[in-house]
Amino acid sequence: MQNRYAGDMGDYSKLGLLRTLHLAGFSIGLNWYLTPDETHNSDGRHVNYLYQDEYRACDPALWTALGSLVRLDNREVRYMESDDILQATFFSDCLDFRRKKKAKRIELRSEWFAKSLDVMAGNEIVCVDPDNGLVVSSAKGKPKENKYVLPEELASYYAQGSTVVYYQHKARYKDEHYIGQLEELLRREDLPSVSGMVLKFEKVSQRYYMFLIQPKHKKMLEKAVKGMLATAWGDYFRQLYPVKA
């Protein structure tokens, strides 16, 4: 996540999903995986949905709140850390790797993540929102690694008893590629008794929300997602995994 994205279509989909889960009775933690703003592209400009009534129907209160944020140019995550937008525990410390050597990056990330674990502890659902999603081999150990979540970080949140939801950017690969990444995670020994789910948001810039589900949350979570897909959100979200008969 970068502050310049605040209030865009990605936030509408993510916060809409988390608001649904909160209304279903789950306590929510959100680690923005905040990184410094970049300037090399125009990402974050997907805000036309705020002027289209068909999107308003999904969650009118959220649509109105994010519209106010964008129009006032309050495009920072701190303006979304409000009960009016999402009742949650937030972690918004910035993971800044600029001008840092590899050893220092490792040290910074370790300290940053340990702090986030303490803040997120006790929440039934922890959502993590890295720019790009699950780390890929080409980014490991590199300065851009802060734009990804690491498998061991997901496992650490899970070990605290939380169901974990992580954002996954859709690049040039087909859905099966990202489902395969999730299935590989589900085989990890440090994710005992885990089950998975994938929701794909299919409008404008496509993205996935990948679930690592605790057994104790499974029935309640599946009911909440089914209910969400029966609303106006069902025009934009699709469940890809597990595949329903």
XYZ file of C-alpha atoms in Angstrom:
245
model
C 0.000 0.000 0.000
C 1.074 3.545 -0.738
C -0.667 6.654 0.526
C -1.292 7.824 -3.030
C -3.652 4.872 -3.532
C -5.940 5.851 -0.655
C -9.592 5.814 -1.624
C -9.159 4.177 -5.015
C -11.076 1.207 -6.355
C -8.742 -1.185 -4.582
C -9.626 0.313 -1.220
C -13.328 0.191 -2.009
C -13.145 -3.532 -2.729
C -10.877 -4.331 0.231
C -12.719 -2.226 2.785
C -16.076 -3.394 1.482
C -15.025 -6.997 2.017
C -13.684 -6.295 5.518
C -16.793 -4.326 6.489
C -18.880 -7.316 5.454
C -16.782 -9.636 7.609
C -16.995 -7.251 10.557
C -20.775 -7.096 10.268
C -20.779 -10.901 10.291
C -19.182 -10.760 13.740
C -15.430 -10.969 13.108
C -12.896 -8.684 14.743
C -10.610 -7.214 12.086
C -6.945 -6.244 11.982
C -5.496 -4.473 8.945
C -1.785 -4.097 8.273
C -1.521 -1.721 5.331
C 2.037 -2.897 4.508
C 2.616 0.795 3.912
C 5.607 1.778 1.772
C 6.781 5.217 0.569
C 4.912 6.757 -2.359
C 6.454 6.210 -5.789
C 6.167 8.620 -8.693
C 7.132 6.571 -11.755
C 3.533 5.728 -12.742
C -0.032 6.981 -12.327
C -1.279 4.146 -10.103
C -3.927 5.192 -7.628
C -6.040 7.106 -10.111
C -8.820 4.517 -10.291
C -11.402 6.756 -8.604
C -14.032 7.069 -11.339
C -16.165 4.568 -9.413
C -16.917 7.420 -6.999
C -18.971 9.070 -9.738
C -20.869 5.934 -10.790
C -24.069 4.983 -8.970
C -23.742 1.294 -9.797
C -20.785 1.105 -7.408
C -22.602 3.085 -4.742
C -25.149 0.262 -4.464
C -22.523 -2.096 -3.023
C -21.934 -0.082 0.154
C -23.421 3.444 0.104
C -21.845 4.548 3.391
C -18.355 3.437 2.356
C -18.755 4.888 -1.138
C -19.729 8.260 0.357
C -16.918 8.249 2.921
C -14.207 7.423 0.387
C -15.647 9.980 -2.014
C -15.261 12.688 0.621
C -11.699 11.595 1.319
C -10.714 11.768 -2.352
C -12.446 15.063 -3.054
C -10.728 16.678 -0.053
C -7.406 15.216 -1.273
C -6.941 13.390 2.038
C -5.227 10.518 0.292
C -3.380 8.952 3.178
C -4.193 5.744 5.011
C -4.599 7.619 8.312
C -7.794 9.169 6.969
C -9.245 5.696 6.440
C -8.486 4.585 10.004
C -11.922 5.646 11.163
C -14.841 3.701 12.614
C -17.026 5.305 9.951
C -14.951 3.471 7.327
C -13.899 0.296 9.162
C -14.025 -0.749 12.787
C -10.642 -2.432 13.052
C -7.185 -2.445 14.578
C -4.773 -0.788 12.139
C -1.014 -0.995 11.662
C 0.330 1.770 9.460
C 4.048 1.991 10.228
C 5.887 2.555 6.954
C 8.363 -0.104 5.809
C 10.956 2.097 4.140
C 13.867 0.398 2.381
C 15.164 3.482 0.576
C 18.960 3.830 0.650
C 19.284 0.805 2.963
C 21.781 -2.020 2.559
C 20.513 -5.596 2.628
C 21.516 -6.272 6.246
C 19.750 -3.124 7.394
C 16.630 -4.003 5.372
C 16.480 -7.407 7.076
C 16.857 -5.798 10.506
C 14.214 -3.149 9.774
C 11.720 -5.672 8.473
C 12.201 -7.975 11.452
C 11.545 -5.141 13.909
C 8.630 -3.775 11.871
C 6.980 -7.178 11.603
C 7.437 -8.039 15.285
C 5.670 -4.796 16.180
C 2.851 -5.575 13.746
C 2.352 -9.011 15.319
C 1.811 -7.385 18.709
C -0.661 -4.875 17.282
C -2.620 -7.466 15.284
C -2.776 -10.069 18.081
C -6.264 -11.041 19.190
C -8.056 -10.218 15.933
C -10.009 -13.041 14.350
C -9.181 -11.840 10.848
C -5.929 -10.138 9.876
C -5.757 -8.577 6.421
C -2.415 -7.630 4.885
C -2.252 -5.248 1.947
C 1.152 -5.321 0.204
C 1.453 -3.533 -3.140
C 2.059 -6.708 -5.112
C 1.016 -9.676 -2.973
C 2.966 -12.821 -2.142
C 6.721 -12.479 -2.617
C 8.213 -13.802 -5.856
C 11.721 -15.193 -6.276
C 12.961 -12.175 -8.234
C 12.134 -9.844 -5.315
C 13.590 -11.878 -2.444
C 16.329 -9.990 -0.648
C 15.970 -7.009 -2.993
C 15.052 -3.375 -2.207
C 11.546 -3.926 -3.602
C 10.831 -6.820 -1.234
C 8.867 -4.433 1.007
C 6.138 -4.428 -1.650
C 5.421 -8.100 -0.909
C 4.307 -10.244 2.009
C 6.510 -13.183 2.990
C 5.057 -16.676 3.579
C 6.560 -16.837 7.050
C 4.805 -13.575 7.943
C 1.452 -15.036 6.918
C 2.226 -18.126 9.000
C 3.094 -15.998 12.037
C -0.256 -14.202 11.927
C -1.970 -17.573 11.523
C -0.037 -18.976 14.516
C -1.622 -16.269 16.663
C -5.043 -17.765 15.879
C -6.068 -15.371 13.108
C -7.546 -16.182 9.748
C -5.324 -14.300 7.297
C -6.412 -12.476 4.138
C -3.741 -11.159 1.810
C -4.060 -8.925 -1.225
C -2.687 -10.292 -4.488
C -2.111 -8.080 -7.516
C -3.063 -9.653 -10.850
C -0.272 -9.285 -13.363
C -0.009 -11.071 -16.707
C -0.713 -14.538 -15.322
C -3.997 -16.422 -15.429
C -6.077 -17.181 -12.361
C -4.609 -20.657 -12.098
C -1.158 -19.259 -11.372
C -2.322 -17.420 -8.262
C -4.489 -20.303 -7.113
C -1.374 -22.483 -7.434
C 0.536 -20.092 -5.170
C -2.191 -20.402 -2.563
C -2.276 -24.181 -2.823
C 1.467 -24.254 -2.192
C 0.954 -22.184 0.946
C -1.765 -24.555 2.127
C 0.801 -27.372 2.170
C 3.121 -25.574 4.605
C 3.720 -27.333 7.914
C 3.472 -24.030 9.794
C -0.134 -23.593 8.619
C -1.752 -26.582 10.367
C -5.366 -27.447 9.517
C -5.604 -24.439 7.210
C -8.109 -24.171 4.361
C -8.125 -21.684 1.509
C -10.439 -19.406 -0.398
C -9.913 -16.985 -3.276
C -12.122 -14.023 -4.113
C -11.404 -12.148 -7.320
C -12.473 -8.549 -7.828
C -12.992 -8.292 -11.557
C -13.662 -4.651 -12.387
C -11.209 -1.956 -13.526
C -7.910 -3.255 -12.092
C -8.361 -6.932 -11.265
C -7.136 -8.258 -7.930
C -7.470 -11.220 -5.609
C -8.120 -11.653 -1.913
C -6.532 -14.884 -0.717
C -7.740 -16.483 2.515
C -5.846 -18.735 4.926
C -8.732 -19.881 7.092
C -8.622 -21.141 10.662
C -10.874 -24.199 11.213
C -12.778 -22.358 13.947
C -13.739 -19.581 11.513
C -14.540 -21.627 8.429
C -18.337 -22.011 8.631
C -18.971 -18.460 9.781
C -16.660 -17.017 7.140
C -18.141 -19.078 4.305
C -21.625 -17.927 5.329
C -20.504 -14.282 5.352
C -18.907 -14.533 1.896
C -21.931 -16.298 0.457
C -24.143 -13.541 1.795
C -21.907 -10.842 0.342
C -21.942 -12.439 -3.102
C -25.751 -12.393 -3.001
C -25.713 -8.584 -2.722
C -24.638 -5.936 -5.250
C -21.036 -6.921 -4.499
C -21.732 -10.127 -6.403
C -21.566 -8.136 -9.648
C -17.888 -7.430 -8.953
C -16.552 -10.264 -6.791
C -16.307 -13.907 -7.845
C -15.233 -16.866 -5.749
C -12.598 -18.889 -7.589
C -11.430 -21.293 -4.891
C -12.503 -23.636 -3.533
C -14.491 -24.388 -6.660
C -18.160 -24.948 -5.878
C -19.971 -27.906 -7.456
